Coordinates of C-alpha atoms and ligand atoms in Angstrom, one line a residue:
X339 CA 0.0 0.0 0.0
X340 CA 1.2 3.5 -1.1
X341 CA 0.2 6.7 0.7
X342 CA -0.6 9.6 -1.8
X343 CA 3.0 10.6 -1.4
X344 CA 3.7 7.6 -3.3
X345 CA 5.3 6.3 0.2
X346 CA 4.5 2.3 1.5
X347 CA 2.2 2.1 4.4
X348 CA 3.0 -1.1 5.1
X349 CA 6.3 -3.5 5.7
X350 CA 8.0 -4.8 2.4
X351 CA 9.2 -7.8 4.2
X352 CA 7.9 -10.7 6.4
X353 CA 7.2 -9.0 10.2
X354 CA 7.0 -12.5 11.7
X355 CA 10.9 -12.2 11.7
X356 CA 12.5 -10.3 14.2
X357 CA 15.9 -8.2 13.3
X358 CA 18.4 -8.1 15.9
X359 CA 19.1 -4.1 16.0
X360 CA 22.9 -2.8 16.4
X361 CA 21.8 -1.2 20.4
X362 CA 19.8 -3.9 21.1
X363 CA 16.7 -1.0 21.0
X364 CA 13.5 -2.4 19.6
X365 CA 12.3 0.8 17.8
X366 CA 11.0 3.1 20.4
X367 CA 11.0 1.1 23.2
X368 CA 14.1 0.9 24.4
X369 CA 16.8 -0.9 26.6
X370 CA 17.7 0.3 30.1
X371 CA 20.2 -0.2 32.6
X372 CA 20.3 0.7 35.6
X373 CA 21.1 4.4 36.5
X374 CA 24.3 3.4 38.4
X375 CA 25.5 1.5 35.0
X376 CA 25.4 4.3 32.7
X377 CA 26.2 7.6 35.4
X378 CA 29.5 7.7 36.4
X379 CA 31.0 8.4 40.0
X380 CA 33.6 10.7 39.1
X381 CA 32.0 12.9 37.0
X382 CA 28.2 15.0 37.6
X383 CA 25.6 17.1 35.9
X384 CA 25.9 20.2 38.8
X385 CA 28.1 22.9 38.0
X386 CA 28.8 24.4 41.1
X387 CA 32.3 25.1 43.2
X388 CA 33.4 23.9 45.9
X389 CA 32.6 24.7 48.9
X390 CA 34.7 27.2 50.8
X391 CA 36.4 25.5 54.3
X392 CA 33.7 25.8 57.1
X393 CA 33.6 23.9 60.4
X394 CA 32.2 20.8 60.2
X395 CA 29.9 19.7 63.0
X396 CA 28.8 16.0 62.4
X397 CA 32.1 14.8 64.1
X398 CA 32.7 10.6 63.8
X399 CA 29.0 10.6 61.4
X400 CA 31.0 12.6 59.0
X401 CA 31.0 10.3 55.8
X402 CA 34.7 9.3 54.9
X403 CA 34.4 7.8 51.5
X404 CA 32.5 9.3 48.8
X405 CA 28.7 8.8 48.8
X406 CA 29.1 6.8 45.4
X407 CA 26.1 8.5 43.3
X408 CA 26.1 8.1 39.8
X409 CA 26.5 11.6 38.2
X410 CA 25.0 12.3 34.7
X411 CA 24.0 15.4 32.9
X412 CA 20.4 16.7 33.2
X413 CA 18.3 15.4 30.1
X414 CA 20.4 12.0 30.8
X415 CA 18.5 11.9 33.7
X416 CA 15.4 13.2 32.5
X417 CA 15.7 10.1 29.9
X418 CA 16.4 7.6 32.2
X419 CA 13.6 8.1 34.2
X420 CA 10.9 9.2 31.4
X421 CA 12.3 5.5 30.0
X422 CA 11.7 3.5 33.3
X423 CA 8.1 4.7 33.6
X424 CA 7.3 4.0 30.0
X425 CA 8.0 0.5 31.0
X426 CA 5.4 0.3 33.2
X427 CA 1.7 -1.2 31.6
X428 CA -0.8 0.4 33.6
X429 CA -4.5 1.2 33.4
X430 CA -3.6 4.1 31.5
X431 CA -1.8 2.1 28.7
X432 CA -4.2 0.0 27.9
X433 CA -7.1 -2.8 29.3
X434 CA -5.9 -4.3 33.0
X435 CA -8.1 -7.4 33.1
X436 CA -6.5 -9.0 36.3
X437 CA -9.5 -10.5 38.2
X438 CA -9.4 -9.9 41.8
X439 CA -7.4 -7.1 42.3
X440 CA -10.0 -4.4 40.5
X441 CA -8.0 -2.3 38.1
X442 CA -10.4 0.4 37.5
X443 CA -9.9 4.0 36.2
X444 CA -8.9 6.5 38.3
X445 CA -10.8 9.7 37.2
X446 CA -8.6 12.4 37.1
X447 CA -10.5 14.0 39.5
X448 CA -9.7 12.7 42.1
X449 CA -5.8 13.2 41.7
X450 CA -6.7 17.2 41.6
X451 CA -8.3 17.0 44.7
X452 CA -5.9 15.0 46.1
X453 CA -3.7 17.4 45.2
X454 CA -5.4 20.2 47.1
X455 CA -2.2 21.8 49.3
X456 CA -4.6 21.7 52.1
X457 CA -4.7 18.0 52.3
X458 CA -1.3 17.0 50.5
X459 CA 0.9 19.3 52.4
X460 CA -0.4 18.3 55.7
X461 CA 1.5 16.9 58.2
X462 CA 0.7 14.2 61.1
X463 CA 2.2 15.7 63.6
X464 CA 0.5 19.3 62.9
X465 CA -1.8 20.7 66.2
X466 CA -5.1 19.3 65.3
X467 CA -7.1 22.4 65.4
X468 CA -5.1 23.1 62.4
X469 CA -6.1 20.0 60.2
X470 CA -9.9 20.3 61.0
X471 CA -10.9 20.2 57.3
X472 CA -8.7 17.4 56.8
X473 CA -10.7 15.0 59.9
X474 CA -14.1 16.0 58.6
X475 CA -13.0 14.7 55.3
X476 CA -11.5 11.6 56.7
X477 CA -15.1 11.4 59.2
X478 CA -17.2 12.4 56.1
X479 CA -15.2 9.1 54.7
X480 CA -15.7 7.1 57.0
X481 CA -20.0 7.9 57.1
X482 CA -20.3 6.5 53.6
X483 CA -18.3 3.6 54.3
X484 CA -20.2 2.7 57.1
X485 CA -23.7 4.1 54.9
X486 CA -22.7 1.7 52.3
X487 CA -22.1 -1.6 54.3
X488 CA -24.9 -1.2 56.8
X489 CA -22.3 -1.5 59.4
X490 CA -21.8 0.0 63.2
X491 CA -18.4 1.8 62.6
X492 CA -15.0 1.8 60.9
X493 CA -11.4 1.4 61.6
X494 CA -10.2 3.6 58.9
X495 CA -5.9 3.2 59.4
X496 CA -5.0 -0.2 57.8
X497 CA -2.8 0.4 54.6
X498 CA -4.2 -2.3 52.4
X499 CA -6.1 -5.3 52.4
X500 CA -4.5 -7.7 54.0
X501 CA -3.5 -5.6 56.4
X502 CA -7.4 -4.9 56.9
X503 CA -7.5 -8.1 57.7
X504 CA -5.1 -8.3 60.2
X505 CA -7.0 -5.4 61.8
X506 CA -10.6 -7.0 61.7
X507 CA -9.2 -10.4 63.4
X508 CA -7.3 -8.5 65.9
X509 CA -10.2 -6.9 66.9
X510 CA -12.2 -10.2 66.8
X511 CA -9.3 -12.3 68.8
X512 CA -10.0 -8.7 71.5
X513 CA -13.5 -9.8 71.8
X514 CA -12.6 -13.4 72.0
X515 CA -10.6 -12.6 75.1
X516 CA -12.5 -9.8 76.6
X517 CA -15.3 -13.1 76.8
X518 CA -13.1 -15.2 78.6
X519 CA -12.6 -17.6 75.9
X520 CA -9.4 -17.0 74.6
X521 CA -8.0 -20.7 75.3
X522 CA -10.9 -22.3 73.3
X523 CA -12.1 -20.2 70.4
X524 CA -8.8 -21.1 68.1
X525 CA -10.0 -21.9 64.9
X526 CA -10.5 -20.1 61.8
X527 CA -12.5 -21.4 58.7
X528 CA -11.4 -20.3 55.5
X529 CA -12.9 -21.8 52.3
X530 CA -10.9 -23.2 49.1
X531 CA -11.7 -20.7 47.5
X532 CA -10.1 -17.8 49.4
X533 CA -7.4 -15.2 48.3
X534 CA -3.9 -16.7 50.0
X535 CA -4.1 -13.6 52.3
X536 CA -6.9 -15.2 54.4
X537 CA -5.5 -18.2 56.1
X538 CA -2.0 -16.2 56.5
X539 CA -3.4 -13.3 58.1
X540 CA -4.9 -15.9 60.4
X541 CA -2.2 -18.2 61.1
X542 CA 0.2 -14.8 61.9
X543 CA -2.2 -14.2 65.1
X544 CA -1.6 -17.9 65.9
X545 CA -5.4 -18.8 64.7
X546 CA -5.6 -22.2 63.4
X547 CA -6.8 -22.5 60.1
X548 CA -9.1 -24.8 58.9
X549 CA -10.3 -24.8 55.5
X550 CA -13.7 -25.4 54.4
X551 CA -14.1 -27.4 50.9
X552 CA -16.4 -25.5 48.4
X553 CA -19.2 -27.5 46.7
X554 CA -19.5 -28.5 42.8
X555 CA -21.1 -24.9 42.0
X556 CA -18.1 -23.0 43.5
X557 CA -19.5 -21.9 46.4
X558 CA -19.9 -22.2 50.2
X559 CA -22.2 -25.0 51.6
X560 CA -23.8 -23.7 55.1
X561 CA -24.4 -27.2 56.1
X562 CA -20.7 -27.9 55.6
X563 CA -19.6 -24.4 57.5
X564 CA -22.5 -26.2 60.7
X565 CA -20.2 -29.2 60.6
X566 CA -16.9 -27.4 61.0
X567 CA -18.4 -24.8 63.7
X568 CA -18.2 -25.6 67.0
X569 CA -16.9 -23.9 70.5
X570 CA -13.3 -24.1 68.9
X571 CA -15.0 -21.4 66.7
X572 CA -13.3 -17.9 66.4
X573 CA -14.2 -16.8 63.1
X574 CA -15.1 -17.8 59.4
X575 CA -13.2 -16.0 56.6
X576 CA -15.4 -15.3 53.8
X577 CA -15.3 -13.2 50.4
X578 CA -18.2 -12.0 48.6
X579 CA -18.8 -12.2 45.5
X580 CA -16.1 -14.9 45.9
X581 CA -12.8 -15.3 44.3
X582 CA -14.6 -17.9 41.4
X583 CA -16.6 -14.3 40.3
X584 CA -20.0 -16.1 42.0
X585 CA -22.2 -14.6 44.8
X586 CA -22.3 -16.7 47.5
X587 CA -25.9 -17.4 47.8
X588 CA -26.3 -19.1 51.4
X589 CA -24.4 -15.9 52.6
X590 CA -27.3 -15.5 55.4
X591 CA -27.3 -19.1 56.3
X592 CA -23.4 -19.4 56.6
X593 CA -23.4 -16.0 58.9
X594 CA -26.4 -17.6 61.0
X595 CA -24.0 -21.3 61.3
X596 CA -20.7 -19.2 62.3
X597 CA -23.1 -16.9 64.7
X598 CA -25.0 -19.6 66.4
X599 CA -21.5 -21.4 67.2
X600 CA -20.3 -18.3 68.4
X601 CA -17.8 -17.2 66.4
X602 CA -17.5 -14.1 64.0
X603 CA -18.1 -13.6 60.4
X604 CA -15.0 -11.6 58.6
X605 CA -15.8 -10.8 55.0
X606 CA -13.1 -10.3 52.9
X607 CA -14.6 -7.3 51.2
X608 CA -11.7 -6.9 48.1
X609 CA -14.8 -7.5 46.0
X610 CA -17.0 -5.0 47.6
X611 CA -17.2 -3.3 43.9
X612 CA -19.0 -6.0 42.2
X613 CA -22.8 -5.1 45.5
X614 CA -22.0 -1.2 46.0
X615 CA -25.6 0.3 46.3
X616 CA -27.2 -3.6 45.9
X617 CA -26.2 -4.9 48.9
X618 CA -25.3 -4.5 52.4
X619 CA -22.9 -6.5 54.2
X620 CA -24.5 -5.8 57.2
X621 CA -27.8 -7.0 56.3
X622 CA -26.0 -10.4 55.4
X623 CA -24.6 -11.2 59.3
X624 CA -20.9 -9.7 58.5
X625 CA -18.8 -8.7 61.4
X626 CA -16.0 -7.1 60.2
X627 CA -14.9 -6.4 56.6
X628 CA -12.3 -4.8 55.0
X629 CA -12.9 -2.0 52.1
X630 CA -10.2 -2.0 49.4
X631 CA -10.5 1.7 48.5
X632 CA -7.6 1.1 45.8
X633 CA -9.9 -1.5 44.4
X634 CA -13.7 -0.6 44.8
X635 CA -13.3 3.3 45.1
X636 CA -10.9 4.0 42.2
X637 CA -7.2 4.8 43.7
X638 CA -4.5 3.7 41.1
X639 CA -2.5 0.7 42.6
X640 CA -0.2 -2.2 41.5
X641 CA 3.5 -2.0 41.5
X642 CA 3.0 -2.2 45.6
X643 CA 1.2 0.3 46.3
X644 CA -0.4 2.8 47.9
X645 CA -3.3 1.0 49.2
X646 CA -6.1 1.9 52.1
X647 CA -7.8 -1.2 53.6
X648 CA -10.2 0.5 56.0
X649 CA -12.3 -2.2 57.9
X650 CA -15.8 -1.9 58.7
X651 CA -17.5 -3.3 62.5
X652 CA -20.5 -5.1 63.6
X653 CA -21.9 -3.4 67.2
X654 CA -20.3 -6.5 69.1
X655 CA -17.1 -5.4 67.3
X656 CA -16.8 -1.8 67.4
X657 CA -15.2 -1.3 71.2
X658 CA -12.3 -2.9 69.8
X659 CA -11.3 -1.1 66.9
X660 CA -7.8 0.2 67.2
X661 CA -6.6 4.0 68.0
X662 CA -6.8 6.2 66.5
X663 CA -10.5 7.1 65.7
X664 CA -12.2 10.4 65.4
X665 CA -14.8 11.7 68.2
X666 CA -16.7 14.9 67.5
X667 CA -16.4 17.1 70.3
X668 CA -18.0 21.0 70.9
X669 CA -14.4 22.5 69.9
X670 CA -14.2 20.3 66.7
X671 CA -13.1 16.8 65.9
X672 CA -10.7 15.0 67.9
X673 CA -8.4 12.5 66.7
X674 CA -8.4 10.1 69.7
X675 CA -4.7 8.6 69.6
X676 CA -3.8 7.4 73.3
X677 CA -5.7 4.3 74.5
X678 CA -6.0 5.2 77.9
X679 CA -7.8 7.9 76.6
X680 CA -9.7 6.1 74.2
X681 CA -11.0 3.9 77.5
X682 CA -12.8 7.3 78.6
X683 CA -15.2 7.0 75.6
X684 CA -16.2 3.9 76.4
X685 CA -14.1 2.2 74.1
X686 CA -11.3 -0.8 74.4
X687 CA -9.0 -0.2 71.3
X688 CA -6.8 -3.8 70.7
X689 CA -3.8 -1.2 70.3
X690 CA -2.6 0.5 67.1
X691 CA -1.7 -0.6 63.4
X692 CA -0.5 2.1 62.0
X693 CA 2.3 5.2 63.1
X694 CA -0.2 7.4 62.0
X695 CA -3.7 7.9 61.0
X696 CA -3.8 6.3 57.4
X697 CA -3.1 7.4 54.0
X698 CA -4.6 10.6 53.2
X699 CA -4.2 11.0 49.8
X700 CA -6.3 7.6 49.7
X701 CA -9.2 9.2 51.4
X702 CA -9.5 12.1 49.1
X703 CA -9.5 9.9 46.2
X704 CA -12.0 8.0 47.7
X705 CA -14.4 10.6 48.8
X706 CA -13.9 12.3 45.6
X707 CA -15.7 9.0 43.8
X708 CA -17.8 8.5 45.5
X709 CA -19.1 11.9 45.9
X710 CA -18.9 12.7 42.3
X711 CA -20.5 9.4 41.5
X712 CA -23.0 9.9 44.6
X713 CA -25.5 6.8 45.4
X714 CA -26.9 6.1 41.9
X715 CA -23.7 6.5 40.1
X716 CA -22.0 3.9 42.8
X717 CA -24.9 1.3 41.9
X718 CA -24.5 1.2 38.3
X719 CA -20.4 1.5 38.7
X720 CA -21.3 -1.8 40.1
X721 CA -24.1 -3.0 37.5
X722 CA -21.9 -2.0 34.9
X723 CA -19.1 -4.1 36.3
X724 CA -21.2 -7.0 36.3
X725 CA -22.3 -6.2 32.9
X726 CA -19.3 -6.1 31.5
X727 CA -17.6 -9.7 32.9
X728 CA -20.8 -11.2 31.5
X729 CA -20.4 -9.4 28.1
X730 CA -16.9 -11.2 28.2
X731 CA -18.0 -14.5 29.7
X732 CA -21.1 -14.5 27.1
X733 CA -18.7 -13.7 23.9
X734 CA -15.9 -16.2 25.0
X735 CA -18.6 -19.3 26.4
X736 CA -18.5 -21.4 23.0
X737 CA -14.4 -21.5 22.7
X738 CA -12.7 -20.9 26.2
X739 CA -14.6 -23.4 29.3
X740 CA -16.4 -22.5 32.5
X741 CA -15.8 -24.8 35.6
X742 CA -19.1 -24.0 37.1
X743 CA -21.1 -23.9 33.6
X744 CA -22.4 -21.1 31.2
X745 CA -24.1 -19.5 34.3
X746 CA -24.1 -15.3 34.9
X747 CA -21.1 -14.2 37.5
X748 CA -20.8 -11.4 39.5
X749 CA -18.0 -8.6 38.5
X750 CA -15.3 -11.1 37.2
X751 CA -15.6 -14.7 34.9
X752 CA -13.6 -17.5 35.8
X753 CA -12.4 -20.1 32.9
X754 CA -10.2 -23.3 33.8
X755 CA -7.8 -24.5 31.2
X756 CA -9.8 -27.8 30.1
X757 CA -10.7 -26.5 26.4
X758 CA -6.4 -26.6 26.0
X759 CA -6.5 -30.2 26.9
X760 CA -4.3 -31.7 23.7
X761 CA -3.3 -28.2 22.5
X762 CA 0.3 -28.2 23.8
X763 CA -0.6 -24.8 24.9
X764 CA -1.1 -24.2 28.7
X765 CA -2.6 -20.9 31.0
X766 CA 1.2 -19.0 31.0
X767 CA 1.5 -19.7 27.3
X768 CA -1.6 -17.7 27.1
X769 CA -1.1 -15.4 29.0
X770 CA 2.2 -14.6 27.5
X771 CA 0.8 -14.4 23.7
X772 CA -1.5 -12.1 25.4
X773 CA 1.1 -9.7 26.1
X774 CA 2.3 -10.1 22.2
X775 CA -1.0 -8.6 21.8
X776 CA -0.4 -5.5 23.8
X777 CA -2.8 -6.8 26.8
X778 CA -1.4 -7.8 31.1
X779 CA -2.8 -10.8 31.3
X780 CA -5.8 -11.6 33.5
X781 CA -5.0 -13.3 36.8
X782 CA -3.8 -16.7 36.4
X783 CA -3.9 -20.1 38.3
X784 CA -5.6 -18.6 40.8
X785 CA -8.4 -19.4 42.7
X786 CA -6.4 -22.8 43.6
X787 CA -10.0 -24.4 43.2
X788 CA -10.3 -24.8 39.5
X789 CA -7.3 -26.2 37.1
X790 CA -5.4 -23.4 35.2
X791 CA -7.7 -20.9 36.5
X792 CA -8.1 -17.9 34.1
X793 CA -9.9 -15.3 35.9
X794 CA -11.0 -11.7 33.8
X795 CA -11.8 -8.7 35.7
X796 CA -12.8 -5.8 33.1
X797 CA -14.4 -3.2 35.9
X798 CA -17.0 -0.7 35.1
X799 CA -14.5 1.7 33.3
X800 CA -13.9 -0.5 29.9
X801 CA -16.1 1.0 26.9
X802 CA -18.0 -1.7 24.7
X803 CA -15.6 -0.6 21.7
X804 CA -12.4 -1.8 24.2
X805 CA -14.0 -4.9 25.6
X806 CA -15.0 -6.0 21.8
X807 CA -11.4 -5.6 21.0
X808 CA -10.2 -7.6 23.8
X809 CA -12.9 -10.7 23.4
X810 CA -11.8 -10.7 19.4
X811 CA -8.1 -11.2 20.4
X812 CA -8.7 -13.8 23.5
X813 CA -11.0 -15.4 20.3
X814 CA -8.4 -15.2 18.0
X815 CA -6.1 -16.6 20.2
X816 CA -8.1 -19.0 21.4
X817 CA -8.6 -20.3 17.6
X818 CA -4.6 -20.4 17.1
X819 CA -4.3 -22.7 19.8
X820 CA -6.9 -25.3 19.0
X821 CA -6.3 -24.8 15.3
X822 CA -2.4 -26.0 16.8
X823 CA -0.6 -23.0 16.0
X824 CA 1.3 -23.9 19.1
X825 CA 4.7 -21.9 18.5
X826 CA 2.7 -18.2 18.8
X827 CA 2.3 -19.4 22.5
X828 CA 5.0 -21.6 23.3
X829 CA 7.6 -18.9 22.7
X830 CA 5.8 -16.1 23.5
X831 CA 5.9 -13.1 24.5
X832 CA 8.5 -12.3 20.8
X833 CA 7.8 -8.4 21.1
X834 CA 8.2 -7.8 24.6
X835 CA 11.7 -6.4 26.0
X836 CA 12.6 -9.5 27.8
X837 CA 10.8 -13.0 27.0
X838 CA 10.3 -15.4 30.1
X839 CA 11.7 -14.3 33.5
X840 CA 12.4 -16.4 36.2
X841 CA 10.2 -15.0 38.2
X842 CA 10.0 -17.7 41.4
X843 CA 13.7 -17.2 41.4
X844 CA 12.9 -13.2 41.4
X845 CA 10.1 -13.7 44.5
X846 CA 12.3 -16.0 46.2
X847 CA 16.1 -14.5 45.8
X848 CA 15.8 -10.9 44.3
X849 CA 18.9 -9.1 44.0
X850 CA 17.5 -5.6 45.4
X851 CA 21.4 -4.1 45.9
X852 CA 23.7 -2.8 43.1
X853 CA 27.1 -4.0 43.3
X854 CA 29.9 -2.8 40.9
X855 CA 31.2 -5.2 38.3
X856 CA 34.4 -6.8 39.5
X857 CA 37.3 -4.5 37.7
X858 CA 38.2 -7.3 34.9
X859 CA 42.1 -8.6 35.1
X860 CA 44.4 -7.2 32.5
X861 CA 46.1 -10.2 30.6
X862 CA 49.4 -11.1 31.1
X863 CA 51.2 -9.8 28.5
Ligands
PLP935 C1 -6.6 -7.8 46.8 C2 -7.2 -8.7 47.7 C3 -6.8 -8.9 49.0 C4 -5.6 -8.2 49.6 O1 -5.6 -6.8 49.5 P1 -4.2 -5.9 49.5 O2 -4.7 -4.5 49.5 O3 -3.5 -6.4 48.2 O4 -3.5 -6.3 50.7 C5 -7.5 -9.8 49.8 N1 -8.5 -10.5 49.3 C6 -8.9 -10.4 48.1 C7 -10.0 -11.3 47.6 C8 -8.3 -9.5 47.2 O5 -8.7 -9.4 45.9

């Protein structure tokens, strides 16, 4: 194909093959070292003398070899960097399907507000009648969190999920012991089906875990959860929708199980996204939750962070959230942070989980959804969410397989790897020809309770023109791999920077410290 400057549009030659290039650059995108491989340490970018003598006054601290720092001129720097974070696939490159961890669009909104200098720039430690604006927002927070999940109150410092989690057992082991029963009540149920965070956050508190087997449809039996429950009871761990993408119907019944044996329903409420507006947690017998606000109300995450996993209480549970909380008082709002104090409202905090009160910038974002959404737009963020994993589970049903059947799901769709059988092609081949299509992968082999689990979160925020795109590539794929086109898999990803890492050997060893290259030994002459 010509343009009408009589120039081709298109590639002469076969693009299947891949030229090695002179730098090792693949067109624009290209190779990086590390900043300490291309700076230098004897040279830098700051023109500036040296400083005239002047008494020194940091006596043995003073440093006695140079600091090291690799120097390099100014747009070297600006390069490196600019490079680094074009590396990074993120909801704003393109569609982020991983299910369970909600990667939803972050309306820009919310990062102006955030960036408001009157809660960015303010400072823990600052006299509290100065930061008044900043607790109402944080207690304005903290009333729709509670509004939306029907609960009593909310512990609003844990810094992520799982750390959430953490919070809402702690207080549940609190209650456990303020009842006397601290020596019995040991064991924590956790389904098959839970994310791995569960049963560790458990077993760090020294609960015994206990898992509870989920039934052919991928869901919770409360008959089973009767059986298990018994005085040994602390607590039942449960997510939901649940990590297969499925509402767990006999929610109610399960709650009524864990409550008549006397132990404490924790909901793990990651998926909280997928019943915003439709349903309340504390209608279905939940005692403590966690809220992902990174996850259901739109703050950017991955790459570790930030995160915000504020935990919601039952009555029987509030007493024991941690320190600090807010109390309004006739001069203003109070940031109760001492826990003798805390006693004088008629509280019993189980301590403190964070140094502070919580991530600020988290809250804003948050508040900023979900008042710019307000309670109608929360609903159908959620409708839409479901929508949109059914559009994908509906489009893919007839090539890709369901391990519970062709039935709706909640906010994500779950496939297993059975329709590979004989293909040669497994779930990480997949994934990685994904990622030769310009797409992260979903989540994969995860939940444990379905073989090669595939699992496809789009979220609310994907057009119909994007998730058409993405169905017609998993299809195509999906064709190529029963058709036996087995080499676009097995080798893939071809177009990314680096093909297949070892990435157990990266978890489990990573080299997180720069040492210089041994000087290389001149030959003997
Ligand atoms: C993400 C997630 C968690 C953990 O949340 P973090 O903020 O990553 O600690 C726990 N449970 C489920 C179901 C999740 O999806």
């Amino acid at each position: 194909m010509l343009n009408r400057q009589g120039r081709p549009t298109t590639p002469s030659h076969d693009t299947t093959v891949v030229h090695k290039t002179f730098t090792g650059n693949k067109a624009l995108q290209q190779i990086e070292p590390l900043i300490f491989e291309i700076g230098s340490t004897d040279q830098t970018g700051v023109d500036i003398d040296a400083p005239a003598p002047h008494h020194k006054k940091l006596g043995k601290f003073e440093r006695k070899s140079p600091i090291g720092l690799p120097g390099l001129s100014e747009p070297e720097t600006m390069r490196h960097y600019v490079r680094l974070s074009q590396k990074n696939y993120g909801i704003d490159t393109g569609l982020f399907p991983l299910g369970s961890c909600t990667m939803k669009h972050n309306p820009r909104l919310n990062e102006k507000m955030a960036r408001l200098p009157g809660f960015s720039d303010v400072h823990p430690l600052q006299p509290q009648a100065t930061v008044q604006g900043a607790l109402e927002l944080m207690d304005t927070l903290a009333h729709w969190l509670v509004t939306l999940t029907g609960m009593d109150a909310v512990a609003m410092s844990p810094k992520a999920g799982a750390h959430g989690e953490l919070c809402g057992l702690m207080a549940i082991k609190a209650a456990i012991i303020a009842r006397g029963e601290e020596a019995t009540r040991k064991v924590v149920l956790v389904p098959d089906s839970a994310h791995g965070t569960n049963p560790a956050t458990a077993a760090l508190i020294h609960f015994e875990v206990r898992s509870v087997p989920v039934r052919e449809d991928g869901t919770v039996d409360p008959h089973v959860v009767a059986s298990l429950a018994g005085p040994d009871t602390a607590a039942i761990m449960l997510t939901n929708p649940n990590t297969c993408g499925l509402f767990e119907k006999d929610v109610v019944a399960i709650a009524e199980a864990i409550h008549k044996a006397g132990g404490y329903f924790y909901a793990d409420g990651a998926n909280f996204n997928a019943i915003v507006g439709k349903a309340r947690p504390g209608d279905l017998g939940v005692d403590a939750m966690h809220i992902n606000l990174h996850k259901t109300f739109s703050t950017p995450h991955g790459g570790g962070g930030p995160g915000s996993g504020p935990v919601v209480l039952s009555e029987r549970l509030a007493p024991f959230a941690p320190v600090p909380f807010i109390r309004k008082t006739d001069e203003g709002l109070q940031l109760v942070e001492d826990e003798a104090e805390a006693t004088n409202h008629g509280a019993h905090p189980f301590g403190r989980m964070t140094a502070f009160h919580g991530q600020m910038g988290m809250y804003v974002r948050a508040l900023s959804y979900m008042l710019s959404h307000g309670a109608d737009g929360m609903k159908q963020a959620s409708e839409d969410a479901v929508l949109n994993a059914n559009y994908v589970r509906a489009c893919l049903a007839d090539l890709m397989s369901l391990p519970f059947g062709n039935k709706p799901c909640m906010h994500e769709v779950l496939f297993d790897d059975t329709w590979l059988k004989d293909t040669g092609v497994s779930t990480l081949d997949f994934a990685k020809a994904m990622i030769d299509e310009g797409y992260h992968p979903m989540t994969m082999y995860f939940p444990l309770v379905v073989h090669g689990a595939m699992l496809i979160e789009p979220t609310e925020s994907e057009s119909r023109a994007s998730l058409d795109l993405f169905i017609a590539t998993l299809r195509d794929l999906a064709i190529a791999a029963k058709r036996g086109d087995t080499e676009r898999f097995t080798g893939a990803p071809y177009h990314a920077p680096l093909r297949r890492l070892d990435e157990t050997r990266a978890a489990r060893s990573p080299v997180l410290k720069w040492t210089p290259p041994q000087p290389i030994l001149e030959a003997a002459e």
